[in-house]
Amino acid sequence: MGYDVTQVQKSLGGFDYPGDPEQLAEHAKSKGADDQLVETLRGLDKEQFDGPNAVMKKLSEAGVLGGS
């Protein structure tokens, strides 16, 4: 079971792309994301994300997405 896609999208809503994993993690934390999701975002293996689709793709590749 992974993170709910809708919840991840809500956590990233309003983020001003491009951004790096640390910036994504801090934004998600400020939006109330749980600590596990924050740490997962912080640990993503990519220097920059140009939009939410790139983040979701990387999370999907990591096998941590579930739900709809």
mmCIF file of C-alpha atoms in Angstrom:
data_model
loop_
_atom_site.group_PDB
_atom_site.id
_atom_site.type_symbol
_atom_site.label_atom_id
_atom_site.label_comp_id
_atom_site.label_asym_id
_atom_site.label_seq_id
_atom_site.Cartn_x
_atom_site.Cartn_y
_atom_site.Cartn_z
ATOM 1 C CA MET A 1 0.000 0.000 0.000
ATOM 2 C CA GLY A 2 1.415 3.350 -0.979
ATOM 3 C CA TYR A 3 0.559 7.000 -0.690
ATOM 4 C CA ASP A 4 -2.849 8.058 -1.936
ATOM 5 C CA VAL A 5 -2.386 9.876 -5.248
ATOM 6 C CA THR A 6 -4.946 12.540 -4.369
ATOM 7 C CA GLN A 7 -3.288 13.222 -1.014
ATOM 8 C CA VAL A 8 0.129 13.578 -2.655
ATOM 9 C CA GLN A 9 -1.324 15.993 -5.198
ATOM 10 C CA LYS A 10 -2.910 18.060 -2.399
ATOM 11 C CA SER A 11 0.428 18.143 -0.569
ATOM 12 C CA LEU A 12 2.137 19.486 -3.686
ATOM 13 C CA GLY A 13 -0.646 21.912 -4.646
ATOM 14 C CA GLY A 14 0.533 25.471 -5.142
ATOM 15 C CA PHE A 15 4.211 24.541 -5.407
ATOM 16 C CA ASP A 16 6.146 26.930 -7.660
ATOM 17 C CA TYR A 17 8.057 24.643 -10.056
ATOM 18 C CA PRO A 18 10.826 23.958 -10.871
ATOM 19 C CA GLY A 19 12.070 22.679 -7.563
ATOM 20 C CA ASP A 20 14.379 20.188 -5.946
ATOM 21 C CA PRO A 21 13.404 17.352 -3.582
ATOM 22 C CA GLU A 22 14.178 19.413 -0.461
ATOM 23 C CA GLN A 23 11.932 22.258 -1.649
ATOM 24 C CA LEU A 24 9.145 19.779 -2.461
ATOM 25 C CA ALA A 25 9.474 18.191 0.980
ATOM 26 C CA GLU A 26 9.325 21.536 2.775
ATOM 27 C CA HIS A 27 6.285 22.605 0.756
ATOM 28 C CA ALA A 28 4.480 19.332 1.458
ATOM 29 C CA LYS A 29 5.302 19.675 5.168
ATOM 30 C CA SER A 30 3.842 23.178 5.199
ATOM 31 C CA LYS A 31 0.656 21.760 3.647
ATOM 32 C CA GLY A 32 0.286 19.172 6.410
ATOM 33 C CA ALA A 33 1.798 16.090 4.747
ATOM 34 C CA ASP A 34 2.786 13.317 7.130
ATOM 35 C CA ASP A 35 6.440 12.890 8.036
ATOM 36 C CA GLN A 36 6.811 9.716 5.977
ATOM 37 C CA LEU A 37 5.701 11.451 2.769
ATOM 38 C CA VAL A 38 7.936 14.426 3.536
ATOM 39 C CA GLU A 39 10.943 12.129 3.928
ATOM 40 C CA THR A 40 10.038 10.222 0.752
ATOM 41 C CA LEU A 41 9.919 13.460 -1.234
ATOM 42 C CA ARG A 42 13.194 14.603 0.318
ATOM 43 C CA GLY A 43 14.824 11.350 -0.795
ATOM 44 C CA LEU A 44 13.727 11.437 -4.438
ATOM 45 C CA ASP A 45 16.618 10.773 -6.790
ATOM 46 C CA LYS A 46 16.387 13.742 -9.148
ATOM 47 C CA GLU A 47 17.973 17.190 -9.018
ATOM 48 C CA GLN A 48 14.991 19.205 -10.294
ATOM 49 C CA PHE A 49 11.335 18.591 -11.013
ATOM 50 C CA ASP A 50 9.708 20.723 -13.686
ATOM 51 C CA GLY A 51 6.124 19.956 -12.695
ATOM 52 C CA PRO A 52 3.810 17.707 -10.702
ATOM 53 C CA ASN A 53 3.734 15.012 -13.388
ATOM 54 C CA ALA A 54 7.499 14.539 -13.018
ATOM 55 C CA VAL A 55 7.110 14.129 -9.250
ATOM 56 C CA MET A 56 4.265 11.634 -9.626
ATOM 57 C CA LYS A 57 6.233 9.683 -12.220
ATOM 58 C CA LYS A 58 9.240 9.412 -9.888
ATOM 59 C CA LEU A 59 7.015 8.337 -6.977
ATOM 60 C CA SER A 60 5.362 5.758 -9.223
ATOM 61 C CA GLU A 61 8.749 4.420 -10.340
ATOM 62 C CA ALA A 62 9.713 4.120 -6.671
ATOM 63 C CA GLY A 63 6.608 1.999 -6.086
ATOM 64 C CA VAL A 64 5.200 4.219 -3.352
ATOM 65 C CA LEU A 65 1.893 5.284 -4.914
ATOM 66 C CA GLY A 66 -1.414 3.607 -4.222
ATOM 67 C CA GLY A 67 -5.047 4.577 -4.164
ATOM 68 C CA SER A 68 -6.560 7.056 -6.588
#
